[in-house]
mmCIF file of C-alpha atoms in Angstrom:
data_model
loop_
_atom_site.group_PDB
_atom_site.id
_atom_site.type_symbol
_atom_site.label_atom_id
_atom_site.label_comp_id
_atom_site.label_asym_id
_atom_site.label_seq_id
_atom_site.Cartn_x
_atom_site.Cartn_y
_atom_site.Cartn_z
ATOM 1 C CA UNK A 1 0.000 0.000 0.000
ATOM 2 C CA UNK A 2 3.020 2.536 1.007
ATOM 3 C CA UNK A 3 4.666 1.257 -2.268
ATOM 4 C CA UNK A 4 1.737 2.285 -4.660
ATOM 5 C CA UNK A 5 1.307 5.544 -3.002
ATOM 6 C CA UNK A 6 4.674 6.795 -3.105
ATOM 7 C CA UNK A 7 4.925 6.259 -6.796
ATOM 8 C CA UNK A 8 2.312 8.509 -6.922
ATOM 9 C CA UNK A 9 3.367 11.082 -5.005
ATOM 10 C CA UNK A 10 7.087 10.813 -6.449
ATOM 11 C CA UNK A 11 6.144 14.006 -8.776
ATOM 12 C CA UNK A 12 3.777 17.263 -7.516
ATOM 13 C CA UNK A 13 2.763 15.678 -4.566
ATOM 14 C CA UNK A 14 0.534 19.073 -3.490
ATOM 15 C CA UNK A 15 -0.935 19.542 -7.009
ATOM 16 C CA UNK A 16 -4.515 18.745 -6.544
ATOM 17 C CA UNK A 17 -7.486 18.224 -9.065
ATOM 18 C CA UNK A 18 -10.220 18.513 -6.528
ATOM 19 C CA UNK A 19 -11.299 16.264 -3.710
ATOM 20 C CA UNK A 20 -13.409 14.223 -6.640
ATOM 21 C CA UNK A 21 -10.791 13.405 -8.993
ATOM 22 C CA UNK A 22 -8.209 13.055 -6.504
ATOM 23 C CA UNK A 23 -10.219 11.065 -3.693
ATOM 24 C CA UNK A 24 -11.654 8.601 -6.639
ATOM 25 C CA UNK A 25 -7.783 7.952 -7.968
ATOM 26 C CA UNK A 26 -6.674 7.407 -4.559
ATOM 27 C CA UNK A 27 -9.445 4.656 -4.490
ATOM 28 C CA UNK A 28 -8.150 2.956 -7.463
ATOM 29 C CA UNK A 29 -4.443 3.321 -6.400
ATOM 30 C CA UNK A 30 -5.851 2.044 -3.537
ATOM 31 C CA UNK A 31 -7.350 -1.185 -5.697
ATOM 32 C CA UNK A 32 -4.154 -1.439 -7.097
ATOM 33 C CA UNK A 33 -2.550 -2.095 -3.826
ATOM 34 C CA UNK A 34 -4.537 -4.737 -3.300
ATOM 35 C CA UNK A 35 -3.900 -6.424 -6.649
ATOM 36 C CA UNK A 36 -0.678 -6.145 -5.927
ATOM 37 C CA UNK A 37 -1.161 -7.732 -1.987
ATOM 38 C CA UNK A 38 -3.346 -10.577 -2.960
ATOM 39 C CA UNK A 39 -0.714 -11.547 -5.713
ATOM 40 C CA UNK A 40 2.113 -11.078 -3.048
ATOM 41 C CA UNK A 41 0.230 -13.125 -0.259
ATOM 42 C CA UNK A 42 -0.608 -16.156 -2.793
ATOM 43 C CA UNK A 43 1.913 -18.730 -2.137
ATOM 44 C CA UNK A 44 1.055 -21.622 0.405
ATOM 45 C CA UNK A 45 0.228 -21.936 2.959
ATOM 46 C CA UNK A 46 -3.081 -20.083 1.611
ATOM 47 C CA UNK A 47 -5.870 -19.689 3.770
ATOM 48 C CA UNK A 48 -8.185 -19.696 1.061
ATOM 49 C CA UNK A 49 -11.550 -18.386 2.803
ATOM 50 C CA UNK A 50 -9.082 -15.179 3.632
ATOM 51 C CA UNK A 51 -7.785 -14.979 -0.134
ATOM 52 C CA UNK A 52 -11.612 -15.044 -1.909
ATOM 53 C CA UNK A 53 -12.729 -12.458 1.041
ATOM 54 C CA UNK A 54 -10.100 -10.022 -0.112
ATOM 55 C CA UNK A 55 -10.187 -11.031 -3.533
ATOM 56 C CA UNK A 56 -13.711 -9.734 -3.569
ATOM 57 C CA UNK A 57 -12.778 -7.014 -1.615
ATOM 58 C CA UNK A 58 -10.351 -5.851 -4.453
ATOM 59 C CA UNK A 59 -12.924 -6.286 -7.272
ATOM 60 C CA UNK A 60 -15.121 -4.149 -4.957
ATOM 61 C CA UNK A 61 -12.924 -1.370 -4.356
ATOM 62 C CA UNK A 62 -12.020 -1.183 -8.018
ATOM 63 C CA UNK A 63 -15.431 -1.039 -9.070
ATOM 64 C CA UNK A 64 -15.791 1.936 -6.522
ATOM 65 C CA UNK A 65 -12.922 3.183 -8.307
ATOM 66 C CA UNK A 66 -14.765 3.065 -12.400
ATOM 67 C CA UNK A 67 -18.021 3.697 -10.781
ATOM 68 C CA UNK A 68 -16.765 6.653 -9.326
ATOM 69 C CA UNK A 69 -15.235 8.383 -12.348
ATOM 70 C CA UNK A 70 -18.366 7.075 -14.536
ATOM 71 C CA UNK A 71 -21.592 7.915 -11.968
ATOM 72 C CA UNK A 72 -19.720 11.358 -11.258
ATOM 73 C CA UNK A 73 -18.713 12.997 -14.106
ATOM 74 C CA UNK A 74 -21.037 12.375 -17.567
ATOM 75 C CA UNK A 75 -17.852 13.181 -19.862
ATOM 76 C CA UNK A 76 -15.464 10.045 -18.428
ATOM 77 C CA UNK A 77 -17.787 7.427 -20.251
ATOM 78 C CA UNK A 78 -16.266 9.080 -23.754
ATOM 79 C CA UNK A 79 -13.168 7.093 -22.926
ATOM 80 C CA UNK A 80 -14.654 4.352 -23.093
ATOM 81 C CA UNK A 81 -15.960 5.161 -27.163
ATOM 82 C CA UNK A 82 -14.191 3.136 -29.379
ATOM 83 C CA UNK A 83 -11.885 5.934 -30.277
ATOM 84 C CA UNK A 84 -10.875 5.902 -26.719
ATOM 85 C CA UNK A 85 -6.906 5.535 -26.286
ATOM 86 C CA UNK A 86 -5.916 2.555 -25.742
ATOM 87 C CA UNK A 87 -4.608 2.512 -21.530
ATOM 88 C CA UNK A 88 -8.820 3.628 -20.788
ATOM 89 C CA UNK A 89 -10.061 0.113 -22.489
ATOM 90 C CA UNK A 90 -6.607 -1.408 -20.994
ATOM 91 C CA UNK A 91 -8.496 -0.756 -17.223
ATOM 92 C CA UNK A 92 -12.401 -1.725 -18.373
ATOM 93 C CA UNK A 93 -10.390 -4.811 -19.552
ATOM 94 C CA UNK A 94 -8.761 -5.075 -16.118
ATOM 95 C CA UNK A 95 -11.741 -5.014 -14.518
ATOM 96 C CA UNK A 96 -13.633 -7.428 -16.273
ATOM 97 C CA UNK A 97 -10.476 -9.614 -16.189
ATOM 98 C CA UNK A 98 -10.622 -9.078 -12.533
ATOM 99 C CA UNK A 99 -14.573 -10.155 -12.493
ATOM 100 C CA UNK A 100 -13.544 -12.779 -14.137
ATOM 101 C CA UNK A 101 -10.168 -13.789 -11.568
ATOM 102 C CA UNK A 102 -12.893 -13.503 -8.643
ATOM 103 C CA UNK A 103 -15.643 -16.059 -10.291
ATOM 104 C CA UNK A 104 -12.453 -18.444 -11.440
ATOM 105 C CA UNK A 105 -11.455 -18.546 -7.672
ATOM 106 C CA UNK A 106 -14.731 -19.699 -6.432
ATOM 107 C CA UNK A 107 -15.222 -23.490 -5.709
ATOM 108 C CA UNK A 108 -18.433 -24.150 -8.450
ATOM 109 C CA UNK A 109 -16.254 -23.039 -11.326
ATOM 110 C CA UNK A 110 -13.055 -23.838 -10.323
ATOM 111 C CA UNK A 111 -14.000 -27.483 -9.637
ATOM 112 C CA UNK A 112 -15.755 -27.238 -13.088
ATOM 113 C CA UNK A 113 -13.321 -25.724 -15.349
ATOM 114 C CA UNK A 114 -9.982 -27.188 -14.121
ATOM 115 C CA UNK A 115 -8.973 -31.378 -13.482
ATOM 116 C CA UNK A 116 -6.487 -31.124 -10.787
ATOM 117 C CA UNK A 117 -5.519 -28.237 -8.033
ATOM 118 C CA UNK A 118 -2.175 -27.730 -10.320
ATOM 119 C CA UNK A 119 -4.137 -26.803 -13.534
ATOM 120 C CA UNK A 120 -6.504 -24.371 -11.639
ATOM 121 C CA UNK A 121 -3.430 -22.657 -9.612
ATOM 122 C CA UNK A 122 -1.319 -21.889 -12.547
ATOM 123 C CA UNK A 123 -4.170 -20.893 -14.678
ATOM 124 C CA UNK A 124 -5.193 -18.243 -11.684
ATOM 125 C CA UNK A 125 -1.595 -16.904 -11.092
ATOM 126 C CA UNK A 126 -1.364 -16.068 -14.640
ATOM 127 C CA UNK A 127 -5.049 -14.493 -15.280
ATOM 128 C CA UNK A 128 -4.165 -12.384 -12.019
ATOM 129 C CA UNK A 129 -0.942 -11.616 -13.908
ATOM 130 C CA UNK A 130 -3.087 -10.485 -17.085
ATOM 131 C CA UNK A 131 -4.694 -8.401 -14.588
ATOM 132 C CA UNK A 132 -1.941 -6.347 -13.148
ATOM 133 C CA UNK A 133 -0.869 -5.858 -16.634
ATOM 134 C CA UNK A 134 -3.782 -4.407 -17.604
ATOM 135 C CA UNK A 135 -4.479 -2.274 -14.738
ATOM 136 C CA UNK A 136 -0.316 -1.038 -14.566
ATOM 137 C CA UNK A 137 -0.594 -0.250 -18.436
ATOM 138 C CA UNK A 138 -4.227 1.867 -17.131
ATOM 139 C CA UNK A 139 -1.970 3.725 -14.656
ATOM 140 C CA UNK A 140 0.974 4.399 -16.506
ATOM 141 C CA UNK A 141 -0.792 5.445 -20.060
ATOM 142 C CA UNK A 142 -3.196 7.536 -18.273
ATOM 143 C CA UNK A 143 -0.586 9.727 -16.821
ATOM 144 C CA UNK A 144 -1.935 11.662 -14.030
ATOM 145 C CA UNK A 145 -0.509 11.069 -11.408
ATOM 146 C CA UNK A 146 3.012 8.959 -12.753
ATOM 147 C CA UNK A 147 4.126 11.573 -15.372
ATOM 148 C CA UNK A 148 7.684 10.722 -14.892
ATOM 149 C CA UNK A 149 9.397 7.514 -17.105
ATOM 150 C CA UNK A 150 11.054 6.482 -13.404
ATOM 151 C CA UNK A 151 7.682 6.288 -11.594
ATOM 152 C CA UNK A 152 6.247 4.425 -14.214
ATOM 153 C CA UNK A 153 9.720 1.992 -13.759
ATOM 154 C CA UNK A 154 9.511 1.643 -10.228
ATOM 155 C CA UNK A 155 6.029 0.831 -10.697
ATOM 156 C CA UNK A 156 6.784 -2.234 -12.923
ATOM 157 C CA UNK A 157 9.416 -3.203 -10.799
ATOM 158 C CA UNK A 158 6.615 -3.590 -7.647
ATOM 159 C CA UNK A 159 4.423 -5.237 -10.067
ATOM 160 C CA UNK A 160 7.302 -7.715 -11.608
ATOM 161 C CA UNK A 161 7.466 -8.491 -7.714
ATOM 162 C CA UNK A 162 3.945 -8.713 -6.662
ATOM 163 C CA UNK A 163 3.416 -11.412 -9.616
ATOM 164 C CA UNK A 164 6.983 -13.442 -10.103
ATOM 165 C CA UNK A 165 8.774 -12.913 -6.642
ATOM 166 C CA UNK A 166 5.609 -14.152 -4.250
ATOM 167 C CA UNK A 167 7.659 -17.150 -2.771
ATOM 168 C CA UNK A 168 10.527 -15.012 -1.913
ATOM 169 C CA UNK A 169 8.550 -11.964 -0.356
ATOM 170 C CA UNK A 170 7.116 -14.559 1.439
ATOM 171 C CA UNK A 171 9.512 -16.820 2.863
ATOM 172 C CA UNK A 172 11.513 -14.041 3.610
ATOM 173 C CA UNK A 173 8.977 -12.462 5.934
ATOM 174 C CA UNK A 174 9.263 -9.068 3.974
ATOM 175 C CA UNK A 175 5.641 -9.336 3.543
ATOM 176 C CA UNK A 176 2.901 -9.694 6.586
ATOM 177 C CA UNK A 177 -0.050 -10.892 6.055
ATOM 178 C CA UNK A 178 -3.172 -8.613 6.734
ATOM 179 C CA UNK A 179 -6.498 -9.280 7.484
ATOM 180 C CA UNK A 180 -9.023 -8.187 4.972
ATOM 181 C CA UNK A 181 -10.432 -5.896 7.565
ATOM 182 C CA UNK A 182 -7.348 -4.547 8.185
ATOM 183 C CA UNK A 183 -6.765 -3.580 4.535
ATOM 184 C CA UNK A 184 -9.794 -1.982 4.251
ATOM 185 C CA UNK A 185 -9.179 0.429 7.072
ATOM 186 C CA UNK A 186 -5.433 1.034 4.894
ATOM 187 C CA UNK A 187 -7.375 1.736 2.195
ATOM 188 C CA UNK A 188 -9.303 3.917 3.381
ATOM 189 C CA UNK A 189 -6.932 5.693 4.995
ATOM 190 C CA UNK A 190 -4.463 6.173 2.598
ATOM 191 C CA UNK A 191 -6.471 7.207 0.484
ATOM 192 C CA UNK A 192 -7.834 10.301 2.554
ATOM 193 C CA UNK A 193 -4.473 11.026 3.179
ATOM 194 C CA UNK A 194 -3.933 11.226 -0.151
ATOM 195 C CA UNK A 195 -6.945 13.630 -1.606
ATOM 196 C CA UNK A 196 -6.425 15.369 1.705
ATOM 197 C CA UNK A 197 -2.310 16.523 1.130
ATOM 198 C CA UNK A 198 -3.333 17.417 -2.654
ATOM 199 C CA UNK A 199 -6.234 19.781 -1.527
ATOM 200 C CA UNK A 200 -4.958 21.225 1.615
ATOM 201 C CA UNK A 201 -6.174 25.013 1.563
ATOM 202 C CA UNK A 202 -3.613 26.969 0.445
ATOM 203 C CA UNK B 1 -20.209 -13.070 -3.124
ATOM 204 C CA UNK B 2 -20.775 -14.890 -6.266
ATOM 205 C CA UNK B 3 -24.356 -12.666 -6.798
ATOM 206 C CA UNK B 4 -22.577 -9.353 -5.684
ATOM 207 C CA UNK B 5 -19.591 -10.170 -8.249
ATOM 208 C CA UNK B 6 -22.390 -10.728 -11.502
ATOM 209 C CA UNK B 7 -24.479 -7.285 -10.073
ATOM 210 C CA UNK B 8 -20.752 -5.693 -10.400
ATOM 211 C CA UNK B 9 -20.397 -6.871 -14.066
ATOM 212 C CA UNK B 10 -23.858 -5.785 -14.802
ATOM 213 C CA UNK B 11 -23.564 -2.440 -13.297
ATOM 214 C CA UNK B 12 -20.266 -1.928 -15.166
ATOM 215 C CA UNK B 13 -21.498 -2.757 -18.178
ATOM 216 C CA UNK B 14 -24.169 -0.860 -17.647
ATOM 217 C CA UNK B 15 -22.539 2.439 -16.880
ATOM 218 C CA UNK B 16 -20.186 2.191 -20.208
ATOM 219 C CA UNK B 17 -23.515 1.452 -21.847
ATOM 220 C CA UNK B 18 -25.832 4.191 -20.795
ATOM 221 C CA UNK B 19 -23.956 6.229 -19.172
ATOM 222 C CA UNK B 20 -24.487 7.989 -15.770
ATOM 223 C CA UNK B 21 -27.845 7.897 -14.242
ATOM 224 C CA UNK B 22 -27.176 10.548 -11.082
ATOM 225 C CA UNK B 23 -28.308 13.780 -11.987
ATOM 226 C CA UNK B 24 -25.218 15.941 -12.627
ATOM 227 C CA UNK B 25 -23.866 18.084 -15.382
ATOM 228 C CA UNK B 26 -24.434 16.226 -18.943
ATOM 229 C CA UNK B 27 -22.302 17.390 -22.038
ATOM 230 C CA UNK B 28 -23.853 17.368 -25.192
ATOM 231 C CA UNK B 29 -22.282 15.291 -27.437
ATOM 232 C CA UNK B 30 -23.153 16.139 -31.083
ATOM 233 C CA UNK B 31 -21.317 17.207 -34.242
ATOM 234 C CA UNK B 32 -20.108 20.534 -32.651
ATOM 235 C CA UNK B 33 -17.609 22.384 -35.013
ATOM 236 C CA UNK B 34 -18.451 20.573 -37.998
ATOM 237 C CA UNK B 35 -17.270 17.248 -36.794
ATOM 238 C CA UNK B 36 -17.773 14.412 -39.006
ATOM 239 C CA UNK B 37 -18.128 12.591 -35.331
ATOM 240 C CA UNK B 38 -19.944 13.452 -32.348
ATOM 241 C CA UNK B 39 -17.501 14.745 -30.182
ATOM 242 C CA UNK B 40 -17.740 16.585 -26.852
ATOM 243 C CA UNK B 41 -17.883 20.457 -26.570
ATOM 244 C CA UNK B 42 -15.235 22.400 -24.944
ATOM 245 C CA UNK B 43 -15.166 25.303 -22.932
ATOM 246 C CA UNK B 44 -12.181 28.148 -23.795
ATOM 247 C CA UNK B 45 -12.291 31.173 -21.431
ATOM 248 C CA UNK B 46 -10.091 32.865 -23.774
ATOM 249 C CA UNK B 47 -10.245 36.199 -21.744
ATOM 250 C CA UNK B 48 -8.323 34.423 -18.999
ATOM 251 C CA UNK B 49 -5.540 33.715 -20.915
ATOM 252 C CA UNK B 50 -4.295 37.213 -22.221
ATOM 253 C CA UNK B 51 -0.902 36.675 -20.152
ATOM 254 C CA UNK B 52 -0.161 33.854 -22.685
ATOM 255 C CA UNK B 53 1.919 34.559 -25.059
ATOM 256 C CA UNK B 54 -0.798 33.832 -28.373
ATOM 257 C CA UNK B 55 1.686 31.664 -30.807
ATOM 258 C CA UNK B 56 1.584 29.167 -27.601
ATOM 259 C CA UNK B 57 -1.997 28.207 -28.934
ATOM 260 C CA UNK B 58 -1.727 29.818 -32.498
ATOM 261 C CA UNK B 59 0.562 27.931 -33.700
ATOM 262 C CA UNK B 60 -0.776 29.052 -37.194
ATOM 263 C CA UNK B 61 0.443 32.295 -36.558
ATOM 264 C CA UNK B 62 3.927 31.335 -37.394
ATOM 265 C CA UNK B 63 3.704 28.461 -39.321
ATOM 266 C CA UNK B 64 1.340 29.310 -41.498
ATOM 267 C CA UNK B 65 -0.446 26.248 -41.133
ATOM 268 C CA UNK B 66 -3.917 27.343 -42.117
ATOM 269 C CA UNK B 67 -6.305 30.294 -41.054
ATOM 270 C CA UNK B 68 -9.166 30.781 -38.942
ATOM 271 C CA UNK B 69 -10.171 29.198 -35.586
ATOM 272 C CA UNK B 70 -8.621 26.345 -33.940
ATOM 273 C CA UNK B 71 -11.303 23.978 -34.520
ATOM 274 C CA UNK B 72 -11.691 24.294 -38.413
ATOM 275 C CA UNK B 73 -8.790 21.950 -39.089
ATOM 276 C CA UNK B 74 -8.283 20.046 -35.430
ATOM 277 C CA UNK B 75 -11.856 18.767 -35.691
ATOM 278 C CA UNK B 76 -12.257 18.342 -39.506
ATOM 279 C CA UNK B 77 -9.300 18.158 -41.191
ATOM 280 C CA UNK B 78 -8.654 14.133 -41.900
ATOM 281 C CA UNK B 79 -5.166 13.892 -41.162
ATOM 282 C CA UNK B 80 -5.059 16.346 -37.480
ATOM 283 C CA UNK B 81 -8.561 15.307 -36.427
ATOM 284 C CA UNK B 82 -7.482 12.053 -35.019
ATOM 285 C CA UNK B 83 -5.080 13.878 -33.246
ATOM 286 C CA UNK B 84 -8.050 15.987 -31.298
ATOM 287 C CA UNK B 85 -7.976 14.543 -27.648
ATOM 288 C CA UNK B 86 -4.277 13.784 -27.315
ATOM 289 C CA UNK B 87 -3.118 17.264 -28.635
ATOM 290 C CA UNK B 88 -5.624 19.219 -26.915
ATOM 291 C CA UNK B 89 -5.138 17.313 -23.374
ATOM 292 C CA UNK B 90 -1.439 17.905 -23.925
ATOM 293 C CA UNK B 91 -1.848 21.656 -24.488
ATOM 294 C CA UNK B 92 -4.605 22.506 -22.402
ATOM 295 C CA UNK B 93 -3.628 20.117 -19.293
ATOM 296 C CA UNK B 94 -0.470 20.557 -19.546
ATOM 297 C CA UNK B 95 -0.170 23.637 -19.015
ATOM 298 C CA UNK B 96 -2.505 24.054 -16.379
ATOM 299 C CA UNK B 97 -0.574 21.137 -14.690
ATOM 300 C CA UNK B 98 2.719 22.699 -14.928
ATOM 301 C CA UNK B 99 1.520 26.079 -14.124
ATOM 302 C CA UNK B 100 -0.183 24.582 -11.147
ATOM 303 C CA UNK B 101 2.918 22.875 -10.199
ATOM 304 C CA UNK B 102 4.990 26.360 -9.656
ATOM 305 C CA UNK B 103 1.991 26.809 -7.398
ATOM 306 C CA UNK B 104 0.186 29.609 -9.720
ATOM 307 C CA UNK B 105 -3.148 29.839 -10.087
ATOM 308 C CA UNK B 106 -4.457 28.195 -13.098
ATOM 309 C CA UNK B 107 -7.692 26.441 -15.160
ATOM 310 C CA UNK B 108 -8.742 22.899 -14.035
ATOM 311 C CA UNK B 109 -5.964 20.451 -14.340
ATOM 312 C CA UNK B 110 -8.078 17.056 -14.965
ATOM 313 C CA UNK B 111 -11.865 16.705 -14.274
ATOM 314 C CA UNK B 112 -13.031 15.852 -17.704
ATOM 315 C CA UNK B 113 -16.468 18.143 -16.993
ATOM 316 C CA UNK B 114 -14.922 21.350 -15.853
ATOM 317 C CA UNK B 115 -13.706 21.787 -19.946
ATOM 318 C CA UNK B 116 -16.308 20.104 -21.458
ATOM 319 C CA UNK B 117 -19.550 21.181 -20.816
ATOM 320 C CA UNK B 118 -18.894 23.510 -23.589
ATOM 321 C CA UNK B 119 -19.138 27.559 -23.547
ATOM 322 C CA UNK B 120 -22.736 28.459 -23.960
ATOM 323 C CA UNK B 121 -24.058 26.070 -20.968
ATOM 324 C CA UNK B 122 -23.841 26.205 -17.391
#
């Protein structure tokens, strides 16, 4: 969660857009952390219960995130056109990709769709790879708030780690393990923290 | 949380679809300009920007790249209309980004509605 936010505030941390625009990116940042969490926190032991509860919480706070930008403000939805660039249909796709991670992960289709535990787990790491992909690409095309080439680096390198060095964050006990509830209350926190530095009276 | 993950997709899909259903500030998209497309309309307080020097936004004024306003080549012309959104965000953002970021006092830096409810509305 620190990670993710400090990329962001790398460049003009005290240029605010308005408590809407800024508190509604700090959500999806905020999503973002999670991806990048839940990716980090995958390797066994799992307690899988734990992982679908803030899997779901994820999908939830990243659908705050669009919902926010598209109930809001009428114009956002023009992104979405079909001449919208490219990094605006990279993050629908990440969210639909994401609906998609959450359903896989439940036992009724995952019992379905794969034979064997091994099948299912590889197939889930790399759809919730697809996913960071998409939604890093989102953040970095988009611009706002990573202007600079070496935020948008640093930013691959925490996703690169999030996806491929799980076992090693791990085992190495650089990584704690949160409670959902817990990661909620970082969310939600950061995130004020966030709109609230960019909009400080002046 | 399998029902609350499907009214998620629905909803999303929904919103892209339709479009917002709260009751705030619409644009109206339409062929403004002479647009082959329906595009959005813009809104250019052109009396706050007399400080600016005017070959920062006239670029025709030097290069002699075609008369008249802004809009009758970046929204018609086939080979600079494409271009619309990306050189307009870069011009008109940017600016008020960087000038915002040596902590003067300039336009709105990214909500999409503050620019494009157009001039003549609300």
């Amino acid at each position: 969660m620190a990670a993710t936010f400090a990329v962001a505030m790398m460049t003009l941390p005290m240029l605010g857009a308005g408590w809407f625009w800024d508190l509604g990116n700090a959500i999806g940042f905020a999503a973002l952390a999670g991806l990048f969490y839940s990716s980090v926190v995958s390797s066994r032991p799992l307690a899988v219960p734990a992982h679908q509860l803030l899997g779901f919480t994820v999908l939830a706070i990243t659908a705050l995130h669009a919902g926010w930008f598209l109930v809001g403000d009428a114009a956002v939805v023009t992104y979405l056109k079909t001449d919208g660039p490219l990094y605006m249909w990279a993050g629908l796709g990440g969210v639909l990709l994401l609906i998609a991670l959450t359903l896989h992960g439940l036992p009724e289709y995952r019992r379905k769709l794969h034979g064997s535990h091994r099948s299912f787990g590889t197939w889930h790491a790399w759809l919730a790879t697809a996913v960071v992909a998409l939604t890093v690409w989102h953040v970095i095309g988009s611009g706002h708030y990573l202007s600079q080439w070496y935020q948008g680096a640093v930013l691959l390198l925490i996703a690169t780690y999030a996806c491929f060095g799980r076992r090693l964050a791990v085992g190495s006990g650089a990584v704690s393990r949160s409670t959902t509830g817990q990661f909620i209350l970082m969310s939600a926190v950061a995130s004020l923290v966030f709109a609230l530095i960019r909009n400080l009276p002046e | 949380m399998k029902w609350a993950t499907f009214a998620i997709l629905v909803a999303v899909v929904l919103l892209v679809w339709q479009g917002t259903p709260a009751p705030v500030a619409k644009p109206d998209i339409d062929h403004h300009w002479g647009s082959p497309q329906p595009i959005l309309p813009m809104t250019f307080a052109h009396a706050d920007h007399g400080a600016e020097n005017c070959t920062t936004c006239h670029h025709d004024y030097i290069d002699d790249t075609g008369p008249g306003t802004c809009m009758n080549c970046h929204v018609t012309d086939a080979e600079v209309s494409p271009l619309l959104r990306e050189q307009f965000h870069d011009l008109c953002m940017g600016c008020h980004v960087e000038t915002r970021g040596e902590g003067e006092v300039a336009g709105p830096p990214r909500r999409c509605i503050d620019c494009h409810l157009g001039d003549d509305l609300p």
